[in-house]
Short mmCIF file of C-alpha atoms in Angstrom, two decimals:
data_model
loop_
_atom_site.label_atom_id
_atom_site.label_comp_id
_atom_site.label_asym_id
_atom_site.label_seq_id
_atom_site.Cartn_x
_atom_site.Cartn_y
_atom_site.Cartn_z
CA UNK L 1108 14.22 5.07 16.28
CA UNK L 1109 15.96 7.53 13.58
CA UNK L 1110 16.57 11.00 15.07
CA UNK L 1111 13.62 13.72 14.45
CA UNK L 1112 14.34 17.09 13.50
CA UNK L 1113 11.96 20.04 12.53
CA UNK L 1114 10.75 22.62 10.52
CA UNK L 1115 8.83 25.50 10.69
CA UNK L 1116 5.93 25.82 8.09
CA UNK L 1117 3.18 28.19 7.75
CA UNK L 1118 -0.41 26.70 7.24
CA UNK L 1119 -3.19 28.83 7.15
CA UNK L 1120 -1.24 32.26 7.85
CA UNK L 1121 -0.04 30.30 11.65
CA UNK L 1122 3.96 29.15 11.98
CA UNK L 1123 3.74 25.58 13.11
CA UNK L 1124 6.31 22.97 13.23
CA UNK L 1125 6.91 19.82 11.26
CA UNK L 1126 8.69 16.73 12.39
CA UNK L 1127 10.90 14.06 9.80
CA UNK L 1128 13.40 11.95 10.04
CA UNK L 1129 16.65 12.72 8.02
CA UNK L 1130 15.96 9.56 5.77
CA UNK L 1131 15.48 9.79 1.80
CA UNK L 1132 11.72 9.22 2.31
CA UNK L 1133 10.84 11.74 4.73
CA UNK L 1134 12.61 14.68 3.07
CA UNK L 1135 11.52 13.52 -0.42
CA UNK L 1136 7.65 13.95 0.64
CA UNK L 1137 8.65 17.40 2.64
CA UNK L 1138 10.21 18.21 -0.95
CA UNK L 1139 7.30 16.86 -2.62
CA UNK L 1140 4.25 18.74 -0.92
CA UNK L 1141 6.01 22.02 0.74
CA UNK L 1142 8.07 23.13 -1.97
CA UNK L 1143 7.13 21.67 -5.14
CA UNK L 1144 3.28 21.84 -4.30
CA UNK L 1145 2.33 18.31 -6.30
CA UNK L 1146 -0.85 17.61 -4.27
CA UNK L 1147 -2.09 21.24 -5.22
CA UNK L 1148 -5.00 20.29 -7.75
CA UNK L 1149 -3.90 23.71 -9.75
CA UNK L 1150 -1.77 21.61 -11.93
CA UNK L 1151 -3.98 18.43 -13.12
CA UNK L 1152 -6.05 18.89 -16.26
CA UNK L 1153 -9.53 17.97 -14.21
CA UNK L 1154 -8.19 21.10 -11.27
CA UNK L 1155 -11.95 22.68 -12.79
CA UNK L 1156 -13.77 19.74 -12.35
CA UNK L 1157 -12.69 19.29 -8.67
CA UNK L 1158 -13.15 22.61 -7.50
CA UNK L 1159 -16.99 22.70 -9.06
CA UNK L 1160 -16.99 19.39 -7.53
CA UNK L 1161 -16.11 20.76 -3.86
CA UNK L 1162 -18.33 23.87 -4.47
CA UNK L 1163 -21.09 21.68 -5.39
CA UNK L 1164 -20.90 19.68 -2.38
CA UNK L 1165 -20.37 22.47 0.24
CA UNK L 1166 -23.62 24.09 -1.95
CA UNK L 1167 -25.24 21.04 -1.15
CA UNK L 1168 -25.08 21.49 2.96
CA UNK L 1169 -22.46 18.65 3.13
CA UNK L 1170 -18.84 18.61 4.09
CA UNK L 1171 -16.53 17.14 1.53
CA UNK L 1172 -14.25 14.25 2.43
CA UNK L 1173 -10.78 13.81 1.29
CA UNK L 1174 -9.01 10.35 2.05
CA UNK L 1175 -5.10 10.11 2.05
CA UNK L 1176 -4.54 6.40 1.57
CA UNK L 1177 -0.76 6.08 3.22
CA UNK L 1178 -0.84 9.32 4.53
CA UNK L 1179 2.84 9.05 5.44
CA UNK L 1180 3.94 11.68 8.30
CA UNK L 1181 1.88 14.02 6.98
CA UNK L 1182 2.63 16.50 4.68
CA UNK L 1183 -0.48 16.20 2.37
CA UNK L 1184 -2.58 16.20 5.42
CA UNK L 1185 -1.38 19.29 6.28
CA UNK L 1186 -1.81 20.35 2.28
CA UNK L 1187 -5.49 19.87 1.83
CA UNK L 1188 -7.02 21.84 4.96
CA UNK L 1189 -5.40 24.60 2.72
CA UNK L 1190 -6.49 24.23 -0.50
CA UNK L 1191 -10.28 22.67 0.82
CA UNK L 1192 -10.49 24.05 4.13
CA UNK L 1193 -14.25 23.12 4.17
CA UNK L 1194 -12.98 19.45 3.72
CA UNK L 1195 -12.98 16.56 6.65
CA UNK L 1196 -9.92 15.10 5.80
CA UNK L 1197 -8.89 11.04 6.76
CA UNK L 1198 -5.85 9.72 6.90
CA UNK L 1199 -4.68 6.52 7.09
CA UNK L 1200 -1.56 5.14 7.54
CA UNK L 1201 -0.31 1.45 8.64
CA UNK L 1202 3.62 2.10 10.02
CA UNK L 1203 3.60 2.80 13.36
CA UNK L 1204 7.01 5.20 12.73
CA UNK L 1205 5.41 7.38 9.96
CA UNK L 1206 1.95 7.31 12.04
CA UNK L 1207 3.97 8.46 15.19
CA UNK L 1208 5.34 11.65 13.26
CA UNK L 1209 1.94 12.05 11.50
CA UNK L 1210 0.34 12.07 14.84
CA UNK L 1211 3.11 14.47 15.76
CA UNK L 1212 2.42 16.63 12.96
CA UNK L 1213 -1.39 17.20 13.01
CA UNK L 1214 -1.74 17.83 16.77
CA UNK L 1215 -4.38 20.33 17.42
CA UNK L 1216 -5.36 20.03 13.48
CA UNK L 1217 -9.08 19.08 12.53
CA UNK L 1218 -8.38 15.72 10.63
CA UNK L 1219 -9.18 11.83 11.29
CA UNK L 1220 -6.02 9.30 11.97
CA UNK L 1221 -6.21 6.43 11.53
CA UNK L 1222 -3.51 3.49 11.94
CA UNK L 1223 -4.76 0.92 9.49
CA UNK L 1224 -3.47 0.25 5.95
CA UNK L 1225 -5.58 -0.23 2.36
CA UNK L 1226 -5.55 -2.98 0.43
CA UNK L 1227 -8.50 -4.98 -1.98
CA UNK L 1228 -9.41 -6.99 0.82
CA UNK L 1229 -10.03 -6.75 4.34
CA UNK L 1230 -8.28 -8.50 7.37
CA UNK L 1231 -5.05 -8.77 9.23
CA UNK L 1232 -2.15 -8.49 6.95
CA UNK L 1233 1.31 -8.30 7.43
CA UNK L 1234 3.46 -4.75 7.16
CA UNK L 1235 6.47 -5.63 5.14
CA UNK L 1236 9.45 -2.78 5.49
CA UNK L 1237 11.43 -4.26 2.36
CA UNK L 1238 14.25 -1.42 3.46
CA UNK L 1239 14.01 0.75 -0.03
CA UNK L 1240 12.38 4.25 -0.01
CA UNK L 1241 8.71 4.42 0.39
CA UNK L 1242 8.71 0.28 0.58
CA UNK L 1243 5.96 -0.75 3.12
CA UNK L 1244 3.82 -3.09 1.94
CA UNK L 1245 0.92 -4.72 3.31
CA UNK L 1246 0.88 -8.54 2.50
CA UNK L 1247 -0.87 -11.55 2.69
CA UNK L 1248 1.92 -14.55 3.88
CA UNK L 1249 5.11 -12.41 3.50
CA UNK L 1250 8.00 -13.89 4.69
CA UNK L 1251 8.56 -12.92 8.42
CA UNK L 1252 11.97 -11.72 8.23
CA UNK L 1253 10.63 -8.69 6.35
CA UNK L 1254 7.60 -8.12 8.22
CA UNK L 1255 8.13 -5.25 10.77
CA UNK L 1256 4.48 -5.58 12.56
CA UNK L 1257 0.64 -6.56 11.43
CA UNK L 1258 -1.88 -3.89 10.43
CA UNK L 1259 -5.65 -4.25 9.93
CA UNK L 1260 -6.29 -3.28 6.45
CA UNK L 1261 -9.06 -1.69 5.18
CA UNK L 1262 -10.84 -2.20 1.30
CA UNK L 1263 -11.22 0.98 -0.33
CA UNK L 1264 -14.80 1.31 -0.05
CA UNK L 1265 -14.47 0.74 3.54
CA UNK L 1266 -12.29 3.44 4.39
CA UNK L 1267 -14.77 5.92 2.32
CA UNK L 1268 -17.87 4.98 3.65
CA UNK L 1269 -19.19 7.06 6.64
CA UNK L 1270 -18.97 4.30 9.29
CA UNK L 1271 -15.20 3.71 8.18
CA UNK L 1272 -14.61 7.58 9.06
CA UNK L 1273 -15.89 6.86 12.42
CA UNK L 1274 -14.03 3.62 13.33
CA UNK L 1275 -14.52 1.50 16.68
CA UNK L 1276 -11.59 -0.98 16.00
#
């Protein structure tokens, strides 16, 4: 496994640390979420929308849910407790080395993991590494020299619906 180093972050007024790999990926998405702030709604033309949306919802009694679909090692799990910190927040994420560090990363943290993939269909696919930046891939018959593992994958609707949240397998 590649070396992990850390950082220190703040998230919600506390110093924590955060764990990566010194691979293009890894600091891109640290890059990405901690400095340039692209999972903040603040920027995107519907930022209104969402924000009456989560009001709505927490007006409603109910807890909003926010799903991070290849959650990585974490670094927009760690962004949305901050900008909805009313939100339940699930995470999936297929690689076992990126779902190491994003178990790492959200210890003590109020947010779902869980180690499956997304894909249109559900089943047993394989997890392809196809050695570029951000290049997993779940697939359906991929060639076995690329495959680094299996992963149960999950159809969208599936990994939104309540009993998905609260997984047995």
């Amino acid at each position: 496994m590649t070396a992990v180093n850390s950082i220190s972050i703040t998230l919600n007024g506390q110093e924590r640390d955060f764990f990566y790999r010194d691979i293009h990926s890894d600091r891109s998405v640290i890059e990405q979420n901690f400095i340039n702030k692209e999972y903040s709604t603040g920027m995107f033309a519907r930022d209104r929308d969402i924000q009456a949306r989560y009001r709505d919802i927490l007006a409603a009694g109910m807890k909003p849910v926010i799903v991070d679909c290849g959650a990585n090692i974490g670094t927009s799990v760690l962004h949305f407790p901050g900008e909805y910190p009313q939100a339940h927040v699930v995470a999936l994420e297929p690689a076992p080395d990126n779902f190491a560090l994003l178990e790492l990363n959200t210890r003590g943290l109020d947010v779902e993991l869980i180690p499956k993939g997304v894909s249109s269909s559900e089943g047993m696919m394989e997890l392809v590494d196809t050695g570029e930046p951000f290049a997993y891939r779940l697939s359906v018959g991929q060639s076995v020299s690329r495959s680094v593992g299996q992963s149960v994958s999950r159809s969208v609707g599936q990994s939104v619906s309540r009993s998905a949240c609260h997984h047995n397998d």
